[in-house]
Amino acid sequence: MGEGERFQLGTVGALSLSVVSSVSIVICNKALMSSLHFIFATTLTSWHLLVTFCSLHLALKMRFFEHKAFEQKAVVGFGILNGISIGLLNLSLGFNSVGFYQMTKLAIIPCTVLLETLFLGKKFSKRIQFSLSILLMGVGIATVTDLQLNALGSFLSLLAVITTCVAQIMTNTIQKKYKVSSTQLLYQSCPYQAATLLISGPYLDKLLTDQNVFGFKYTTQVTVFIVLSCLISISVNFSTFLVIGKTSPVTYQVLGHLKTCLVLAFGYTLLQDPFSWRNIMGILLAMVGMILYSYYCTLENQQKAVEAAAQASQAREGESDPFISMEKGSDAVIDPVGHKSPVWNKDKD
């Protein structure tokens, strides 16, 4: 199996793991919050990150991966920013209607595209932009209902979108810049993410729910679901970093909307949640957008691979050219007087 095939197989595995684990944790958390009334989302997320760090520390001790130190300022800043973005998303949900919160999540893709274009010089083809538009339109039709606006909620949503986009772009760029794996980055940033949310979580949850997480009655059933949620979160956090590292922040957001459609479909079919033809049409339109996005990404990646192979072939032919080899072997001939005699140079020809 070639390197390209192994990379594609790894990418498919990462995408599949992300979908399965995310849908599983949504179902688990829905039971925990809706049925058992444990509504402290930010504190629960901090526990997720703490359990993830402990599991990765154990894996490190068992030599499943190697620790790789890199710039500490980047790790600390990245970890704290991730924690802040999670807190802001929860605040956005708390101070806005569900419909406006869904619009906030939809805004992450165009914002990511804009930031990567302006600051990283990345280019998105018209086909990719078209497929993303179809996807966002479909998810919007399926999920957005009421759009009640307020100044504080809108401001929090704006901050949530910006911090989430920057954090996800950093997830990709840090892995490539410092040559670290998704596991190594997650292991080093997890303590800072967890600490940010452990400190702020109880206060945010108190603000949003008017209840104290430490005063909640923890029954055996609630405890079991919290433990289950924390265990699934290990896979969720790991697959998030893995997907963004292997693909891109935009692809990860596209995958996130696929999870949303799957969760909606699960609710409609198995949990008998109320639905309308608008929901069904939105999900189908979103699936069309995802299929187009996947197809165009695959097509463009194949074109890049062909171009890279052609450039490598030209480079090899250049190295085997006797005239170029002779030029490299003796760049210039020195005459007795000490002047360089002119030599043919392909760059100046």
Coordinates of C-alpha atoms in Angstrom, one line a residue:
M1 CA 0.0 0.0 0.0
G2 CA 1.4 3.4 -1.1
E3 CA 1.8 6.4 1.1
G4 CA -1.1 8.2 -0.5
E5 CA -3.4 5.2 0.0
R6 CA -2.4 4.9 3.6
F7 CA -3.1 8.7 4.1
Q8 CA -6.5 8.3 2.5
L9 CA -7.3 5.3 4.7
G10 CA -6.2 7.2 7.8
T11 CA -8.4 10.2 6.8
V12 CA -11.4 8.0 6.2
G13 CA -10.8 6.3 9.6
A14 CA -10.5 9.7 11.4
L15 CA -13.7 11.0 9.7
S16 CA -15.6 7.8 10.7
L17 CA -14.4 7.9 14.2
S18 CA -15.4 11.5 14.6
V19 CA -18.9 10.9 13.3
V20 CA -19.6 7.8 15.4
S21 CA -18.1 9.3 18.6
S22 CA -19.8 12.7 18.2
V23 CA -23.3 11.2 17.5
S24 CA -22.8 8.9 20.4
I25 CA -21.9 11.7 22.9
V26 CA -24.8 13.8 21.6
I27 CA -27.3 11.0 22.3
C28 CA -25.7 10.4 25.8
N29 CA -25.7 14.0 26.7
K30 CA -29.3 14.5 25.5
A31 CA -30.3 11.7 27.9
L32 CA -28.2 13.3 30.7
M33 CA -29.6 16.8 30.2
S34 CA -33.2 16.2 29.0
S35 CA -34.1 13.1 31.0
L36 CA -31.9 13.4 34.1
H37 CA -31.9 17.2 34.2
F38 CA -28.1 17.6 34.5
I39 CA -27.9 20.9 32.6
F40 CA -24.3 22.0 33.4
A41 CA -22.8 21.9 30.0
T42 CA -19.6 23.9 30.5
T43 CA -18.6 22.0 33.7
L44 CA -19.3 18.7 32.0
T45 CA -17.0 19.8 29.1
S46 CA -14.2 20.5 31.6
W47 CA -14.6 17.0 33.0
H48 CA -14.4 15.6 29.5
L49 CA -11.1 17.4 28.9
L50 CA -9.7 16.3 32.3
V51 CA -10.6 12.7 31.7
T52 CA -9.1 13.0 28.2
F53 CA -5.8 14.3 29.6
C54 CA -5.6 11.5 32.2
S55 CA -6.2 8.9 29.6
L56 CA -3.5 10.4 27.3
H57 CA -1.1 10.6 30.2
L58 CA -1.7 6.9 30.9
A59 CA -1.2 6.1 27.2
L60 CA 2.1 8.1 27.3
K61 CA 3.3 6.0 30.3
M62 CA 2.5 2.9 28.3
R63 CA 4.5 4.3 25.4
F64 CA 1.6 4.4 22.9
F65 CA 2.9 7.8 21.7
E66 CA 6.0 9.9 22.4
H67 CA 6.0 13.3 24.1
K68 CA 7.3 16.0 21.9
A69 CA 8.0 19.4 23.5
F70 CA 7.6 22.6 21.4
E71 CA 7.0 26.3 22.0
Q72 CA 5.3 26.6 25.4
K73 CA 3.7 30.0 24.6
A74 CA 1.9 28.5 21.6
V75 CA 0.6 25.5 23.7
V76 CA -0.7 27.7 26.5
G77 CA -2.3 30.3 24.2
F78 CA -3.9 27.6 22.1
G79 CA -5.3 25.7 25.1
I80 CA -6.7 28.8 26.7
L81 CA -8.2 30.0 23.4
N82 CA -9.9 26.6 22.9
G83 CA -11.4 26.7 26.4
I84 CA -12.7 30.3 25.9
S85 CA -14.3 29.4 22.6
I86 CA -16.2 26.5 24.2
G87 CA -17.4 28.8 27.0
L88 CA -18.5 31.5 24.5
L89 CA -20.4 29.0 22.4
N90 CA -22.3 27.9 25.6
L91 CA -23.0 31.5 26.5
S92 CA -24.2 32.2 22.9
L93 CA -26.7 29.4 23.3
G94 CA -27.8 30.7 26.7
F95 CA -28.3 34.3 25.6
N96 CA -29.9 33.6 22.2
S97 CA -32.7 31.6 20.7
V98 CA -31.9 28.1 19.4
G99 CA -32.4 29.4 15.8
F100 CA -29.9 32.2 16.2
Y101 CA -27.4 29.8 17.8
Q102 CA -27.7 27.5 14.8
M103 CA -27.0 30.5 12.6
T104 CA -23.9 31.2 14.7
K105 CA -22.7 27.7 14.0
L106 CA -23.4 28.1 10.3
A107 CA -21.3 31.3 10.3
I108 CA -18.2 29.4 11.3
I109 CA -17.5 28.0 7.8
P110 CA -17.6 31.3 5.9
C111 CA -15.6 33.0 8.7
T112 CA -13.0 30.2 8.5
V113 CA -12.8 30.6 4.7
L114 CA -12.4 34.3 5.1
L115 CA -9.6 34.1 7.7
E116 CA -7.7 31.4 5.9
T117 CA -7.9 33.5 2.7
L118 CA -6.8 36.8 4.3
F119 CA -4.1 35.6 6.6
L120 CA -2.9 32.2 5.3
G121 CA -3.2 32.9 1.6
K122 CA -5.3 29.8 1.0
K123 CA -7.5 29.7 -2.1
F124 CA -10.9 28.0 -2.3
S125 CA -12.2 27.2 -5.8
K126 CA -15.6 28.3 -7.1
R127 CA -16.7 24.7 -7.0
I128 CA -15.8 24.3 -3.3
Q129 CA -17.5 27.6 -2.5
F130 CA -20.7 26.5 -4.4
S131 CA -20.8 23.2 -2.5
L132 CA -20.4 24.9 0.9
S133 CA -23.2 27.3 0.0
I134 CA -25.5 24.4 -0.8
L135 CA -24.5 22.7 2.5
L136 CA -25.1 25.8 4.6
M137 CA -28.4 26.5 2.9
G138 CA -29.6 22.9 3.6
V139 CA -28.5 22.9 7.3
G140 CA -30.1 26.4 7.7
I141 CA -33.5 25.2 6.3
A142 CA -33.4 22.0 8.5
T143 CA -32.3 23.7 11.8
V144 CA -33.0 27.4 11.9
T145 CA -36.5 28.3 13.1
D146 CA -36.9 31.4 15.2
L147 CA -34.3 34.3 14.9
Q148 CA -34.7 36.4 18.0
L149 CA -31.9 39.0 18.2
N150 CA -30.5 40.9 21.1
A151 CA -27.4 43.0 21.5
L152 CA -25.6 40.9 24.1
G153 CA -26.4 37.6 22.5
S154 CA -25.2 38.8 19.1
F155 CA -21.9 40.1 20.6
L156 CA -21.3 36.8 22.4
S157 CA -22.1 34.9 19.1
L158 CA -19.6 37.1 17.2
L159 CA -16.9 36.4 19.8
A160 CA -17.7 32.7 19.7
V161 CA -17.4 32.4 15.9
I162 CA -14.1 34.3 15.8
T163 CA -12.5 32.3 18.7
T164 CA -13.7 29.0 17.3
C165 CA -12.4 29.7 13.8
V166 CA -9.0 30.8 15.1
A167 CA -8.7 27.9 17.5
Q168 CA -9.5 25.4 14.7
I169 CA -7.1 27.0 12.3
M170 CA -4.4 26.9 15.0
T171 CA -5.1 23.2 15.5
N172 CA -4.1 22.6 11.9
T173 CA -1.2 25.1 11.6
I174 CA 0.4 24.1 14.9
Q175 CA 0.5 20.4 13.9
K176 CA 2.1 21.3 10.6
K177 CA 4.5 24.0 11.8
Y178 CA 5.9 22.0 14.8
K179 CA 5.6 18.6 13.2
V180 CA 3.5 17.2 16.1
S181 CA 0.8 14.6 15.9
S182 CA -2.8 15.2 16.9
T183 CA -2.2 13.1 20.0
Q184 CA 0.9 15.1 21.1
L185 CA -0.9 18.4 20.6
L186 CA -4.1 17.3 22.4
Y187 CA -2.0 15.9 25.3
Q188 CA -0.1 19.2 25.8
S189 CA -3.0 21.6 25.4
C190 CA -5.6 19.6 27.3
P191 CA -4.5 20.8 30.8
Y192 CA -4.9 24.4 29.8
Q193 CA -8.3 23.8 28.2
A194 CA -9.5 21.8 31.2
A195 CA -8.2 24.4 33.7
T196 CA -9.9 27.3 31.8
L197 CA -13.3 25.5 31.9
L198 CA -12.9 24.0 35.4
I199 CA -12.4 27.6 36.8
S200 CA -15.1 29.3 34.6
G201 CA -17.5 26.4 34.2
P202 CA -19.4 26.5 37.5
Y203 CA -19.8 30.3 37.2
L204 CA -21.1 30.2 33.6
D205 CA -23.5 27.3 34.4
K206 CA -24.8 29.2 37.4
L207 CA -25.3 32.3 35.2
L208 CA -27.1 30.3 32.5
T209 CA -29.2 27.9 34.6
D210 CA -29.5 29.7 38.0
Q211 CA -28.5 26.4 39.6
N212 CA -25.3 25.2 41.4
V213 CA -23.5 22.3 39.9
F214 CA -22.1 21.4 43.4
G215 CA -25.6 21.4 44.8
F216 CA -27.0 18.9 42.3
K217 CA -28.3 15.6 43.5
Y218 CA -26.0 13.0 41.9
T219 CA -27.9 9.7 41.7
T220 CA -26.3 6.5 40.5
Q221 CA -28.0 6.8 37.1
V222 CA -26.7 10.4 36.6
T223 CA -23.2 9.3 37.7
V224 CA -23.2 6.4 35.2
F225 CA -24.2 8.7 32.3
I226 CA -21.6 11.3 33.3
V227 CA -18.9 8.6 33.4
L228 CA -20.1 7.3 30.0
S229 CA -20.1 10.8 28.5
C230 CA -16.5 11.4 29.8
L231 CA -15.3 8.1 28.3
I232 CA -16.9 8.8 24.9
S233 CA -15.4 12.3 25.0
I234 CA -11.9 10.8 24.8
S235 CA -12.7 9.6 21.3
V236 CA -14.4 12.9 20.4
N237 CA -11.5 15.1 21.4
F238 CA -8.9 12.8 19.8
S239 CA -10.8 12.5 16.5
T240 CA -11.4 16.3 16.4
F241 CA -7.6 17.0 16.4
L242 CA -7.0 14.1 14.1
V243 CA -9.5 15.2 11.5
I244 CA -8.4 18.9 11.5
G245 CA -4.7 17.8 11.3
K246 CA -5.3 15.4 8.4
T247 CA -7.8 17.6 6.5
S248 CA -8.6 21.2 7.3
P249 CA -10.8 23.3 9.6
V250 CA -13.4 23.8 6.9
T251 CA -13.7 20.0 6.3
Y252 CA -14.1 19.5 10.0
Q253 CA -17.0 22.0 10.1
V254 CA -18.6 20.2 7.1
L255 CA -18.3 17.0 9.1
G256 CA -19.9 18.8 12.0
H257 CA -22.9 19.6 9.9
L258 CA -23.1 16.0 8.8
K259 CA -23.3 15.0 12.5
T260 CA -26.1 17.5 13.0
C261 CA -28.1 16.0 10.1
L262 CA -27.5 12.5 11.5
V263 CA -28.6 13.5 15.0
L264 CA -31.7 15.1 13.6
A265 CA -32.5 12.0 11.5
F266 CA -31.9 9.8 14.6
G267 CA -34.3 12.0 16.5
Y268 CA -37.0 11.9 13.8
T269 CA -36.8 8.1 13.2
L270 CA -36.1 6.5 16.6
L271 CA -37.1 9.1 19.2
Q272 CA -40.2 10.2 17.4
D273 CA -39.2 13.9 17.6
P274 CA -41.6 16.2 15.7
F275 CA -40.5 17.0 12.2
S276 CA -41.8 18.7 9.0
W277 CA -41.1 18.4 5.3
R278 CA -39.0 21.5 5.7
N279 CA -36.6 19.6 8.0
I280 CA -36.4 16.6 5.6
M281 CA -35.8 18.9 2.6
G282 CA -33.1 20.7 4.5
I283 CA -31.3 17.5 5.5
L284 CA -31.4 16.2 1.9
L285 CA -30.1 19.5 0.5
A286 CA -27.3 19.5 3.1
M287 CA -26.4 15.9 2.1
V288 CA -26.2 17.1 -1.6
G289 CA -23.8 19.9 -0.5
M290 CA -21.7 17.4 1.5
I291 CA -21.4 15.0 -1.4
L292 CA -20.5 17.8 -3.8
Y293 CA -17.9 19.1 -1.3
S294 CA -16.3 15.6 -0.9
Y295 CA -16.3 15.1 -4.7
Y296 CA -14.7 18.4 -5.5
C297 CA -12.1 18.0 -2.7
T298 CA -11.2 14.6 -4.0
L299 CA -11.0 15.9 -7.6
E300 CA -8.8 18.8 -6.6
N301 CA -6.5 16.6 -4.5
Q302 CA -6.0 14.2 -7.4
Q303 CA -5.2 17.2 -9.7
K304 CA -2.6 18.4 -7.1
A305 CA -1.1 14.9 -6.9
V306 CA -0.8 14.7 -10.7
E307 CA 0.9 18.1 -10.8
A308 CA 3.3 17.2 -8.0
A309 CA 4.2 14.0 -9.8
A310 CA 4.8 15.9 -13.0
Q311 CA 7.0 18.4 -11.3
A312 CA 9.0 15.6 -9.6
S313 CA 9.4 13.9 -12.9
Q314 CA 10.7 17.1 -14.5
A315 CA 13.1 17.6 -11.7
R316 CA 14.5 14.0 -12.1
E317 CA 14.9 14.6 -15.9
G318 CA 16.7 17.8 -15.2
E319 CA 19.2 16.1 -12.9
S320 CA 19.9 13.4 -15.5
D321 CA 20.5 16.0 -18.3
P322 CA 24.3 15.8 -19.2
F323 CA 24.5 19.5 -20.0
I324 CA 23.0 20.5 -16.6
S325 CA 25.1 17.9 -14.9
M326 CA 28.2 19.3 -16.6
E327 CA 27.2 22.8 -15.5
K328 CA 26.8 21.7 -11.9
G329 CA 30.1 19.8 -12.0
S330 CA 32.1 22.8 -13.2
D331 CA 30.3 26.0 -12.7
A332 CA 33.0 27.9 -14.5
V333 CA 36.4 27.5 -16.1
I334 CA 39.2 29.7 -14.8
D335 CA 41.5 30.9 -17.5
P336 CA 45.3 31.5 -16.7
V337 CA 44.7 35.2 -16.3
G338 CA 42.2 34.5 -13.5
H339 CA 39.0 35.5 -15.3
K340 CA 35.9 33.3 -15.5
S341 CA 35.1 32.2 -19.0
P342 CA 31.4 32.5 -19.8
V343 CA 29.3 29.4 -19.2
W344 CA 25.9 28.7 -20.6
N345 CA 23.2 29.0 -17.9
K346 CA 19.7 27.7 -18.5
D347 CA 18.2 30.2 -16.2
K348 CA 19.6 33.1 -18.3
D349 CA 18.9 31.6 -21.6

